[in-house]
Amino acid sequence: MTLKKNMTPQVVLTGFADECSNTKTMVEQFATFAALGLQYYSIRFVNLGDGVKNVMTLSAEEIHRVLDYQNQYGLNVSSIGSPIGKIKLLDVEDGSKDRYVPFEEYLETEVKRVCDLAHMFETKLIRGFSFYQPKGDDPQKYVSQAVDRLGKIAETCHRSDLTFGLEVEANLIGCNGWILSEIYRQVNHPAMKLIFDAANLVVQGYTTAEIYEQYEAMKPGLGWLHIKDYSQTTVEVKGGRQDEDKMKGFVPCDQGYSGHEAILRDFAKILPSLTDYYQKRGLPGVFLDLEPHVKGGGQFGGYSGSDGLGVALRALCKTLDYVGIDYHLRDFDDIRAARGF
């Protein structure tokens, strides 16, 4: 797709397709996205008939099958929804289930693997994270170590002409927007951008005002947004360790405590320059990535169902209409073009 040449700021809608299906089958993922009018998706978990697999583990033959499916449904990959950075920073026993991989080995295997996947799926964007500090420790104590490793990841992506998006999320060193913005400032690498996800802050007990403050802190490094919301704000320790497998309060973006209206209204101001940046890199524009989790979320993913994805998309479109941000969904002209008319 090509963004319309007009004065209204415009985003490109996408989403984590695996949220459509509890079994993660390609047909259900892609049929749902096509029916909803989406032309882009973020790839994370897939099921080609022999069980659910993370995109990182797919064989070359399986990747070709996914590409064949997506071509049948007229889809393109917006980003690789990788788990890069969701490992322990240090090899210490802390009672968590998080795994540790020596960093140089990690860089040579999994980080290079995700770069190869981005090229295979013809996307420029990789989603990643900021490492787990030892459970119970203050994440700010580990910022400099995380910066060193994330800088090397960004450089590896840069050598492949890719952008590494660092997502704000509970329990990681970059668990809030203030810390993540400091990581971004210290890494200071053109291949690294930040991914804002308001619900990932609500679940930690931050107020709507505090969430907007963190959005403002992240704004100089923003690359794209994940869109979901959360309906509860009471937690035992604000900003502390959260049990991600017990998070059941996710809601569409026009509900909950995130304050998406104010965030998106301000985001519209930086859309023109950010759109120009991405179009120069061969992308259609700035992605808003639906990850609603409306039927539940966990450490490595979530589930919305086809119906939940539809509800979440309509909520996002309604909010974008209200704040004056344009977007594109498939229409009859797109179908005609696909048929060669």
XYZ file of N, CA and C in Angstrom, residues 5 124 161 163 272-286:
57
model
N -1.382 11.048 -0.339
C -0.700 12.335 -0.242
C -1.723 13.391 0.169
N 11.666 -4.592 7.568
C 12.831 -3.866 8.075
C 12.831 -3.780 9.600
N 20.792 -3.536 7.584
C 19.851 -2.496 7.150
C 18.488 -2.682 7.806
N 15.940 -2.185 11.553
C 15.697 -1.375 12.738
C 15.249 -2.274 13.878
N 4.380 12.994 10.624
C 4.972 13.358 9.327
C 6.463 13.067 9.234
N 7.230 13.463 10.251
C 8.675 13.242 10.202
C 9.001 11.760 10.330
N 8.258 11.037 11.166
C 8.500 9.605 11.336
C 8.115 8.838 10.069
N 7.044 9.260 9.425
C 6.635 8.640 8.163
C 7.717 8.820 7.107
N 8.254 10.020 7.034
C 9.328 10.295 6.071
C 10.533 9.396 6.332
N 10.867 9.215 7.611
C 12.000 8.361 7.984
C 11.784 6.935 7.481
N 10.594 6.380 7.736
C 10.353 4.988 7.360
C 10.204 4.808 5.850
N 9.607 5.766 5.184
C 9.466 5.637 3.736
C 10.824 5.683 3.050
N 11.754 6.433 3.596
C 13.104 6.445 3.050
C 13.802 5.105 3.266
N 13.330 4.329 4.248
C 13.888 3.009 4.508
C 13.116 1.901 3.806
N 12.175 2.275 2.941
C 11.455 1.295 2.142
C 10.210 0.730 2.776
N 9.713 1.356 3.849
C 8.484 0.918 4.506
C 7.336 1.854 4.118
N 6.087 1.398 4.248
C 4.969 2.246 3.814
C 4.695 3.420 4.735
N 5.152 3.353 5.975
C 4.876 4.432 6.912
C 5.058 3.959 8.336
N 4.331 4.579 9.267
C 4.448 4.287 10.695
C 3.368 3.287 11.093
